[in-house]
Amino acid sequence: MNESYRLGEQSIIAYLQRLANGVSTAELDVAALPAELRAVGEQLQKTHAILQQERQLLERNAYIDPLTNLGNRNGFDRHVEQLWRKGDPFTCAYIDIDHLKHCNDRFGHAEGNRYILSICRTLSETMEHDEMLFRIGGDEFVLISPSANEIELEQRLEQVRTRLIEASSGGKAPMIGSFSFGCSRVDPLAGDTRRQMTMDADRKMYRYKLMHRVQQPKDDDAPQRPIVDQLPCNDRVFQAISMSSETRYPFILNLDTGESQWSVNAVRDFDLPSQHPFNSLDMWLARVHPEDRDNVRAELDMVINGTWHFHYMQYRVMDATGKYVLCDCTGYRLDGTDTEPSMYVGTIINRSLADTTDSVTGLGDVHALVNAIGEMRRVAREAGFIAIKVDDIAEVNARFGFDAGDRVLAESAACLMDCSRGKGRLFRSTGPMFVALFDELGPEAIDELANEIERFLGSPVLIGSLEYQPPIRVATLHLNSVDRQPVSILNELKALLGKAVQVPGTKLD
């Protein structure tokens, strides 16, 4: 073997090793190879080029929606993961195309695809340079904006929707084009989570859909479905009732057809496949704790076969995070008639969320506080926050016992109730921290209430023979609108309390 051939072999081996190590840009100088190895080198380069093209095609199929050419759910997940690693705040808008099923059923899926593309085109034309749009489901889209805040994005989407409706109304298009949306601003470094982002935007989107539904022109020639095949309850009414409580999940099961209705909160909290799943009893039983499943199945079988008409049971169910939570289920069987189906109707209470009262003070606890801030996010109005921290509770507990510390907190809560009654809502956040929420109050009114709280909390608490006056800190926060996640706001309140001047009380040393 001559030296030139040996060096050529080494070049080929080094090239293959770089490719094996993931160096996709590795190159082979075929012209430098000896004549008897050039054909091998050329074939290796061609094979590598083909594999590169196939890899790029597979990656495109993995991250790109074929109909719209937008990023798909995998692309969306990858993009959000990149934003989360950077730690920069951003706003997402969950967008749901209205009446896509109606379009597919009435005009066919080809027209449904054109309907989707027309809305995609309208949305894309109004996007800023740093924004990205993803199709994460059949009629579901997400718009990511690093620069726009919630209010800005909501206003822009509302304008887009209005123009779309005007351009497609009055017989100008087969369908009146419209969509529903919900926006959520998240800050990864402030403690927000992707789950909070999804829950918030998704819930606001469903609320928007209930309040701004566009009625499509009626098709007088369309055959009416038999009553037994229709939804047992008007879907809009059902979802409106469902959204009135975060912790209670109504459901309706058509025992004749297997069709069911579930609240959007149940879909969210228990990771159900949809709001209208078939065979939902099997779907639900699969989430019931294995130790409870046989008993639950036996009771439900009694309801289904008509032996029982009332069902109440408490058992464990796996939620969307993979944890088992205690649930109360109450339901009734409604026997069918010649024109109405037999139905199983009831409510499930999620005890992990429903127990939101602090046992010491009687106020709402941190879960209730987070829910209340979340509700304030869905209405564009001024909001005021007053955070109060009772200092030295740890010292009171150590010296006089936990009962004394609880009494101090309970008395403090009573004073706060006197100050805020009729003006706002009061919660015990964590430990010795309280938070009061006020709607539509300006900064001056919030500061005046904070001063009143400082004066009222000066009242002493009797601990044995000691008249104890707790030292406190008070901080205020005013927002023109609540455009952040609850965790972000609570973290800011804690930081403000840390900087607040202490109102002195009784010294224990």
Coordinates of C-alpha atoms in Angstrom, one line a residue:
M1 CA 0.0 0.0 0.0
N2 CA 1.5 3.4 -1.1
E3 CA 1.6 6.4 1.2
S4 CA -0.9 8.4 -0.9
Y5 CA -3.5 5.6 -0.6
R6 CA -3.0 5.3 3.2
L7 CA -3.5 9.0 3.7
G8 CA -6.6 8.9 1.5
E9 CA -8.1 6.1 3.7
Q10 CA -7.3 8.1 6.8
S11 CA -9.1 11.2 5.4
I12 CA -12.2 9.0 4.6
I13 CA -12.2 7.4 8.1
A14 CA -11.8 10.9 9.8
Y15 CA -14.7 12.2 7.7
L16 CA -16.9 9.3 8.7
Q17 CA -16.0 9.7 12.4
R18 CA -16.9 13.4 12.3
L19 CA -20.3 12.5 10.8
A20 CA -20.8 9.9 13.5
N21 CA -20.1 12.5 16.1
G22 CA -22.9 14.7 14.8
V23 CA -20.7 17.2 12.8
S24 CA -23.2 17.7 9.9
T25 CA -20.9 20.3 8.3
A26 CA -18.0 17.8 7.9
E27 CA -16.5 17.9 4.5
L28 CA -14.4 15.5 2.4
D29 CA -11.9 16.8 -0.1
V30 CA -12.5 14.3 -2.9
A31 CA -10.0 16.0 -5.3
A32 CA -7.2 15.3 -2.8
L33 CA -7.9 11.6 -2.7
P34 CA -5.9 9.2 -4.8
A35 CA -7.7 8.2 -8.1
E36 CA -8.6 4.7 -6.8
L37 CA -10.5 6.2 -3.8
R38 CA -12.3 9.2 -5.5
A39 CA -15.3 7.1 -6.5
V40 CA -15.7 6.0 -2.9
G41 CA -15.5 9.6 -1.7
E42 CA -18.0 10.9 -4.2
Q43 CA -20.5 8.1 -3.3
L44 CA -20.1 9.0 0.5
Q45 CA -20.7 12.7 -0.3
K46 CA -23.9 11.8 -2.3
T47 CA -25.2 9.5 0.5
H48 CA -24.5 12.2 3.1
A49 CA -26.4 14.8 1.0
I50 CA -29.4 12.5 0.6
L51 CA -29.4 11.8 4.3
Q52 CA -29.2 15.5 5.1
Q53 CA -32.2 16.2 2.9
E54 CA -34.2 13.4 4.5
R55 CA -33.3 14.6 8.0
Q56 CA -34.4 18.1 7.1
L57 CA -37.7 16.8 5.7
L58 CA -38.3 14.7 8.8
E59 CA -37.6 17.7 11.0
R60 CA -39.9 19.9 8.9
N61 CA -42.7 17.3 9.2
A62 CA -42.1 17.1 13.0
Y63 CA -42.4 20.8 13.6
I64 CA -44.4 22.3 10.6
D65 CA -48.2 22.0 10.0
P66 CA -48.6 20.8 6.4
L67 CA -51.8 22.7 5.7
T68 CA -50.8 26.2 6.9
N69 CA -47.0 26.0 6.8
L70 CA -47.0 27.3 10.4
G71 CA -45.3 25.7 13.3
N72 CA -47.3 22.8 14.8
R73 CA -47.7 21.8 18.5
N74 CA -44.1 20.4 18.6
G75 CA -42.8 23.6 17.1
F76 CA -44.8 25.6 19.6
D77 CA -43.4 23.6 22.5
R78 CA -39.9 24.0 21.2
H79 CA -40.2 27.7 20.8
V80 CA -41.7 28.2 24.3
E81 CA -39.0 26.1 25.8
Q82 CA -36.4 28.4 24.1
L83 CA -38.2 31.5 25.5
W84 CA -38.4 29.9 28.9
R85 CA -34.6 29.2 29.0
K86 CA -33.9 32.9 28.0
G87 CA -36.2 34.0 30.9
D88 CA -37.7 37.0 29.0
P89 CA -41.4 37.7 29.5
F90 CA -43.8 37.3 26.6
T91 CA -47.5 37.3 25.8
C92 CA -49.3 34.4 24.2
A93 CA -52.8 34.4 22.6
Y94 CA -54.8 31.2 22.4
I95 CA -57.0 31.5 19.3
D96 CA -59.9 29.2 18.4
I97 CA -61.6 29.4 15.0
D98 CA -65.3 29.7 15.4
H99 CA -67.7 27.2 13.7
L100 CA -65.1 25.1 11.9
K101 CA -67.1 22.0 12.5
H102 CA -70.2 23.7 11.0
C103 CA -68.2 24.7 7.9
N104 CA -66.9 21.1 7.5
D105 CA -70.3 19.6 7.9
R106 CA -72.1 22.0 5.7
F107 CA -69.6 22.8 2.9
G108 CA -67.1 19.9 3.1
H109 CA -63.5 19.7 4.4
A110 CA -62.0 21.4 1.4
E111 CA -64.0 24.5 2.2
G112 CA -63.1 24.0 5.9
N113 CA -59.4 24.1 4.9
R114 CA -59.9 27.3 2.9
Y115 CA -61.7 28.8 5.9
I116 CA -58.7 27.9 8.1
L117 CA -56.2 29.4 5.6
S118 CA -58.2 32.6 5.2
I119 CA -58.1 33.2 9.0
C120 CA -54.4 32.3 9.1
R121 CA -53.6 34.7 6.4
T122 CA -55.5 37.5 8.1
L123 CA -53.7 36.9 11.4
S124 CA -50.3 36.6 9.7
E125 CA -50.8 40.0 7.9
T126 CA -51.2 41.8 11.3
M127 CA -48.3 40.2 13.1
E128 CA -45.2 42.2 14.2
H129 CA -41.7 41.1 13.1
D130 CA -40.9 39.3 16.3
E131 CA -44.1 37.4 16.6
M132 CA -44.9 33.8 15.7
L133 CA -48.1 31.9 14.9
F134 CA -48.5 28.2 15.5
R135 CA -51.3 25.8 14.7
I136 CA -51.6 23.4 17.6
G137 CA -54.8 21.6 16.6
G138 CA -57.5 21.5 14.0
D139 CA -59.0 24.9 14.9
E140 CA -56.6 25.9 17.6
F141 CA -53.8 28.4 17.2
V142 CA -51.3 30.2 19.5
L143 CA -49.7 33.6 18.7
I144 CA -46.5 34.4 20.7
S145 CA -45.5 38.0 21.1
P146 CA -42.3 39.0 23.0
S147 CA -43.1 42.7 22.8
A148 CA -46.8 43.3 23.1
N149 CA -48.5 43.2 26.5
E150 CA -51.9 41.6 27.1
I151 CA -54.0 44.7 26.4
E152 CA -52.1 45.6 23.2
L153 CA -52.5 42.1 21.8
E154 CA -56.2 41.9 22.8
Q155 CA -56.9 45.2 21.1
R156 CA -55.1 44.2 17.9
L157 CA -56.9 40.8 17.8
E158 CA -60.2 42.4 18.4
Q159 CA -59.6 44.8 15.4
V160 CA -58.5 41.8 13.2
R161 CA -61.7 39.9 14.2
T162 CA -63.9 42.8 13.5
R163 CA -62.4 43.4 10.0
L164 CA -62.7 39.6 9.3
I165 CA -66.4 39.6 10.2
E166 CA -67.1 42.6 8.1
A167 CA -65.2 41.2 5.1
S168 CA -67.1 37.9 5.2
S169 CA -70.7 39.0 6.1
G170 CA -73.6 39.6 3.9
G171 CA -73.0 36.7 1.6
K172 CA -69.5 37.8 0.7
A173 CA -68.1 34.3 1.7
P174 CA -69.7 30.9 2.5
M175 CA -68.9 31.4 6.2
I176 CA -68.8 34.5 8.4
G177 CA -65.1 34.3 9.5
S178 CA -64.5 34.8 13.2
F179 CA -62.4 33.5 16.0
S180 CA -62.2 33.6 19.8
F181 CA -59.1 34.4 21.8
G182 CA -57.6 34.8 25.2
C183 CA -54.2 36.4 26.1
S184 CA -51.8 35.7 28.9
R185 CA -48.6 37.5 29.8
V186 CA -46.0 35.3 31.5
D187 CA -42.6 36.0 33.2
P188 CA -40.6 32.9 33.7
L189 CA -38.1 34.6 36.1
A190 CA -41.1 35.8 38.3
G191 CA -42.1 32.2 39.0
D192 CA -44.8 31.8 36.3
T193 CA -45.3 28.3 34.9
R194 CA -46.3 27.0 31.5
R195 CA -49.4 25.4 33.0
Q196 CA -50.5 28.7 34.5
M197 CA -50.1 30.3 31.1
T198 CA -52.1 27.6 29.3
M199 CA -54.9 27.6 31.9
D200 CA -55.2 31.4 31.9
A201 CA -55.2 32.0 28.2
D202 CA -57.4 28.9 27.5
R203 CA -60.0 30.0 30.1
K204 CA -60.1 33.6 28.8
M205 CA -60.5 32.2 25.3
Y206 CA -63.5 30.1 26.3
R207 CA -65.0 33.1 28.2
Y208 CA -64.6 35.2 25.1
K209 CA -66.3 32.6 22.9
L210 CA -69.3 32.5 25.2
M211 CA -69.7 36.3 25.2
H212 CA -68.9 37.1 21.6
R213 CA -70.4 34.2 19.6
V214 CA -71.1 35.0 15.9
Q215 CA -74.3 33.5 14.6
Q216 CA -73.9 31.8 11.2
P217 CA -76.7 32.1 8.6
K218 CA -79.3 29.3 9.1
D219 CA -79.6 26.6 6.5
D220 CA -83.3 26.2 6.1
D221 CA -82.9 23.0 4.0
A222 CA -80.6 21.3 6.6
P223 CA -82.3 18.2 8.2
Q224 CA -82.9 18.4 11.9
R225 CA -81.2 15.8 14.1
P226 CA -83.5 13.6 16.2
I227 CA -83.8 14.8 19.8
V228 CA -82.0 11.7 21.0
D229 CA -78.9 12.7 19.0
Q230 CA -78.8 16.3 20.1
L231 CA -76.7 17.6 22.9
P232 CA -78.7 17.2 26.2
C233 CA -78.0 20.8 27.1
N234 CA -77.3 23.9 25.1
D235 CA -73.5 24.0 24.9
R236 CA -73.1 27.7 25.5
V237 CA -75.4 27.6 28.6
F238 CA -73.6 24.5 29.9
Q239 CA -70.1 26.1 29.6
A240 CA -71.3 29.3 31.1
I241 CA -72.6 27.4 34.2
S242 CA -69.4 25.3 34.3
M243 CA -67.2 28.4 34.4
S244 CA -69.0 29.8 37.4
S245 CA -66.9 27.6 39.7
E246 CA -63.2 26.6 39.6
T247 CA -63.7 23.6 41.8
R248 CA -67.0 22.0 40.6
Y249 CA -67.3 20.2 37.3
P250 CA -70.8 19.5 36.0
F251 CA -71.2 16.7 33.5
I252 CA -74.0 15.2 31.3
L253 CA -73.8 11.7 29.8
N254 CA -76.3 10.5 27.2
L255 CA -76.7 6.9 28.2
D256 CA -78.4 6.0 24.9
T257 CA -75.6 7.4 22.5
G258 CA -72.6 7.6 24.8
E259 CA -72.1 11.3 24.0
S260 CA -71.2 13.5 26.9
Q261 CA -70.6 17.0 28.0
W262 CA -67.8 18.1 30.4
S263 CA -66.8 21.5 31.7
V264 CA -63.8 23.2 30.3
N265 CA -62.3 23.2 33.8
A266 CA -62.6 19.4 34.0
V267 CA -60.9 19.1 30.7
R268 CA -58.1 21.3 32.0
D269 CA -57.7 19.8 35.5
F270 CA -58.0 16.1 34.6
D271 CA -56.5 16.2 31.1
L272 CA -59.6 14.9 29.4
P273 CA -59.4 14.5 25.6
S274 CA -62.2 16.9 24.9
Q275 CA -65.4 18.5 26.2
H276 CA -67.5 15.9 24.3
P277 CA -65.8 12.6 24.6
F278 CA -67.5 9.3 23.8
N279 CA -67.3 6.3 26.2
S280 CA -66.5 8.9 28.9
L281 CA -67.3 6.4 31.8
D282 CA -64.4 4.2 30.7
M283 CA -62.3 7.3 30.2
W284 CA -63.1 8.5 33.7
L285 CA -62.6 5.1 35.4
A286 CA -59.1 4.9 33.9
R287 CA -58.3 8.0 36.0
V288 CA -59.8 6.6 39.2
H289 CA -57.3 5.3 41.7
P290 CA -56.8 1.5 41.3
E291 CA -57.8 0.9 44.9
D292 CA -61.1 2.7 44.4
R293 CA -61.9 1.7 40.8
D294 CA -63.9 -1.5 41.4
N295 CA -66.2 0.1 43.9
V296 CA -66.8 3.1 41.6
R297 CA -67.4 0.9 38.6
A298 CA -70.0 -1.2 40.6
E299 CA -71.9 1.9 41.6
L300 CA -71.9 3.4 38.2
D301 CA -73.1 0.1 36.7
M302 CA -76.1 0.3 39.0
V303 CA -76.9 3.8 37.7
I304 CA -76.4 2.8 34.0
N305 CA -78.7 -0.2 34.3
G306 CA -81.4 1.7 36.1
T307 CA -81.2 0.0 39.5
W308 CA -80.1 3.2 41.2
H309 CA -81.2 6.7 40.3
F310 CA -79.0 8.6 42.7
H311 CA -75.2 8.2 43.1
Y312 CA -72.9 9.8 45.7
M313 CA -69.3 8.7 46.3
Q314 CA -66.0 10.1 47.3
Y315 CA -62.9 8.6 45.7
R316 CA -59.5 9.5 44.3
V317 CA -58.9 10.6 40.7
M318 CA -55.6 11.4 38.9
D319 CA -55.4 15.0 37.8
A320 CA -53.5 16.6 34.9
T321 CA -50.2 16.7 37.0
G322 CA -50.3 13.0 37.7
K323 CA -51.3 13.3 41.3
Y324 CA -54.4 11.7 42.9
V325 CA -56.9 14.2 44.3
L326 CA -59.9 13.5 46.4
C327 CA -63.2 14.1 44.6
D328 CA -66.9 14.0 45.6
C329 CA -69.3 12.8 42.9
T330 CA -73.0 13.4 43.1
G331 CA -75.2 12.3 40.1
Y332 CA -78.8 11.5 39.1
R333 CA -80.1 9.1 36.5
L334 CA -82.9 10.6 34.3
D335 CA -84.9 7.9 32.6
G336 CA -85.6 8.5 28.9
T337 CA -88.9 8.9 27.0
D338 CA -90.0 8.4 23.4
T339 CA -88.4 11.8 22.5
E340 CA -85.7 12.2 25.2
P341 CA -82.6 10.0 26.0
S342 CA -81.8 8.5 29.3
M343 CA -79.1 10.7 31.0
Y344 CA -76.7 10.6 33.9
V345 CA -76.2 14.2 35.2
G346 CA -74.1 15.3 38.1
T347 CA -71.3 17.3 39.6
I348 CA -67.8 16.4 40.6
I349 CA -66.1 18.5 43.4
N350 CA -62.3 18.6 43.4
R351 CA -61.5 18.7 47.2
S352 CA -57.9 19.6 46.5
L353 CA -59.1 23.0 45.2
A354 CA -62.4 23.3 47.1
D355 CA -60.9 23.5 50.6
T356 CA -59.7 27.1 50.2
T357 CA -60.6 28.5 53.7
D358 CA -57.8 29.1 56.2
S359 CA -58.7 27.3 59.4
V360 CA -57.1 29.9 61.7
T361 CA -58.5 33.2 60.3
G362 CA -61.6 32.0 58.4
L363 CA -60.3 34.0 55.4
G364 CA -59.7 32.5 51.9
D365 CA -56.3 30.8 51.7
V366 CA -53.6 31.2 49.1
H367 CA -55.4 29.0 46.6
A368 CA -58.5 31.2 46.9
L369 CA -56.2 34.3 46.6
V370 CA -54.6 32.9 43.4
N371 CA -58.1 32.2 41.9
A372 CA -59.3 35.7 42.8
I373 CA -56.3 37.4 41.1
G374 CA -56.9 35.1 38.1
E375 CA -60.5 36.3 37.9
M376 CA -59.4 39.9 38.1
R377 CA -57.1 39.3 35.1
R378 CA -60.2 38.6 32.9
V379 CA -61.7 42.0 33.4
A380 CA -59.9 45.2 32.2
R381 CA -60.2 47.5 35.2
E382 CA -58.0 49.1 37.9
A383 CA -56.9 46.9 40.7
G384 CA -55.3 47.7 44.1
F385 CA -53.4 45.3 46.4
I386 CA -52.5 45.8 50.0
A387 CA -50.1 43.3 51.5
I388 CA -49.8 43.0 55.3
K389 CA -47.2 41.0 57.2
V390 CA -47.4 40.4 60.9
D391 CA -43.8 40.2 62.2
D392 CA -42.4 38.2 65.1
I393 CA -45.0 35.4 64.8
A394 CA -42.2 32.9 65.0
E395 CA -41.1 34.4 68.3
V396 CA -44.7 34.4 69.7
N397 CA -45.0 30.7 68.8
A398 CA -41.7 29.9 70.4
R399 CA -42.4 31.8 73.6
F400 CA -46.2 31.3 74.1
G401 CA -47.0 28.4 71.9
F402 CA -48.8 28.1 68.5
D403 CA -52.2 28.8 70.0
A404 CA -51.0 32.3 70.9
G405 CA -49.6 32.8 67.4
D406 CA -52.8 31.7 65.9
R407 CA -54.8 34.1 68.1
V408 CA -52.6 37.0 67.0
L409 CA -53.2 36.1 63.4
A410 CA -57.0 35.7 64.0
E411 CA -57.2 39.1 65.8
S412 CA -55.2 40.7 63.0
A413 CA -57.6 39.2 60.4
A414 CA -60.6 40.6 62.4
C415 CA -59.1 44.1 62.3
L416 CA -58.4 43.8 58.6
M417 CA -62.0 42.7 58.0
D418 CA -63.2 45.8 59.8
C419 CA -61.0 48.0 57.5
S420 CA -61.9 46.2 54.2
R421 CA -65.5 45.2 54.7
G422 CA -67.5 46.4 51.8
K423 CA -64.5 47.7 49.9
G424 CA -62.5 44.6 48.9
R425 CA -61.6 41.0 49.5
L426 CA -59.2 39.7 52.1
F427 CA -57.1 36.6 52.1
R428 CA -54.4 34.9 54.2
S429 CA -51.6 34.3 51.7
T430 CA -48.8 32.3 53.3
G431 CA -47.6 32.3 56.9
P432 CA -48.2 35.7 58.6
M433 CA -48.9 37.5 55.3
F434 CA -52.4 38.8 54.3
V435 CA -53.4 40.3 51.0
A436 CA -56.4 42.6 50.4
L437 CA -57.8 43.0 46.8
F438 CA -59.7 46.0 45.6
D439 CA -61.4 46.6 42.3
E440 CA -61.4 50.0 40.5
L441 CA -59.7 52.0 43.2
G442 CA -57.0 54.6 42.4
P443 CA -53.6 54.9 44.1
E444 CA -54.8 57.6 46.5
A445 CA -57.7 55.5 47.8
I446 CA -55.4 52.4 48.2
D447 CA -52.8 54.4 50.2
E448 CA -55.6 55.8 52.4
L449 CA -56.8 52.3 53.1
A450 CA -53.3 51.2 53.9
N451 CA -52.9 54.0 56.4
E452 CA -56.2 53.0 58.0
I453 CA -55.0 49.4 58.3
E454 CA -51.8 50.5 60.0
R455 CA -53.8 52.4 62.6
F456 CA -56.3 49.6 63.2
L457 CA -53.7 46.9 63.6
G458 CA -52.2 48.8 66.5
S459 CA -54.8 47.2 68.8
P460 CA -53.2 44.9 71.4
V461 CA -53.9 41.2 71.7
L462 CA -54.1 39.7 75.2
I463 CA -51.7 36.8 75.7
G464 CA -51.9 35.6 79.3
S465 CA -51.2 38.8 81.2
L466 CA -49.3 40.4 78.3
E467 CA -50.9 43.0 76.1
Y468 CA -49.1 42.2 72.9
Q469 CA -49.2 44.6 70.0
P470 CA -47.9 42.9 66.9
P471 CA -45.3 44.8 64.7
I472 CA -46.5 44.9 61.1
R473 CA -45.4 45.9 57.6
V474 CA -47.8 47.2 55.0
A475 CA -47.1 47.6 51.2
T476 CA -49.4 48.7 48.4
L477 CA -49.5 48.0 44.7
H478 CA -51.7 49.6 42.1
L479 CA -52.2 48.3 38.6
N480 CA -54.2 49.9 35.7
S481 CA -55.2 46.4 34.8
V482 CA -54.1 42.9 36.0
D483 CA -51.9 41.8 33.1
R484 CA -49.7 39.3 34.9
Q485 CA -49.9 35.9 36.4
P486 CA -50.9 35.7 40.1
V487 CA -47.6 34.3 41.2
S488 CA -45.7 37.2 39.7
I489 CA -47.9 39.7 41.6
L490 CA -47.6 37.8 44.9
N491 CA -43.8 37.8 44.5
E492 CA -43.8 41.5 43.9
L493 CA -45.9 42.1 47.0
K494 CA -43.4 40.0 49.0
A495 CA -40.6 42.1 47.7
L496 CA -42.4 45.3 48.6
L497 CA -43.1 44.1 52.1
G498 CA -39.4 43.3 52.5
K499 CA -38.6 47.0 51.8
A500 CA -41.5 48.4 53.9
V501 CA -40.8 50.2 57.1
Q502 CA -42.0 48.2 60.1
V503 CA -44.7 49.7 62.3
P504 CA -43.3 48.8 65.7
G505 CA -45.1 46.8 68.3
T506 CA -44.4 45.0 71.6
K507 CA -40.8 43.9 72.1
L508 CA -40.6 40.3 73.3
D509 CA -36.9 40.2 74.3

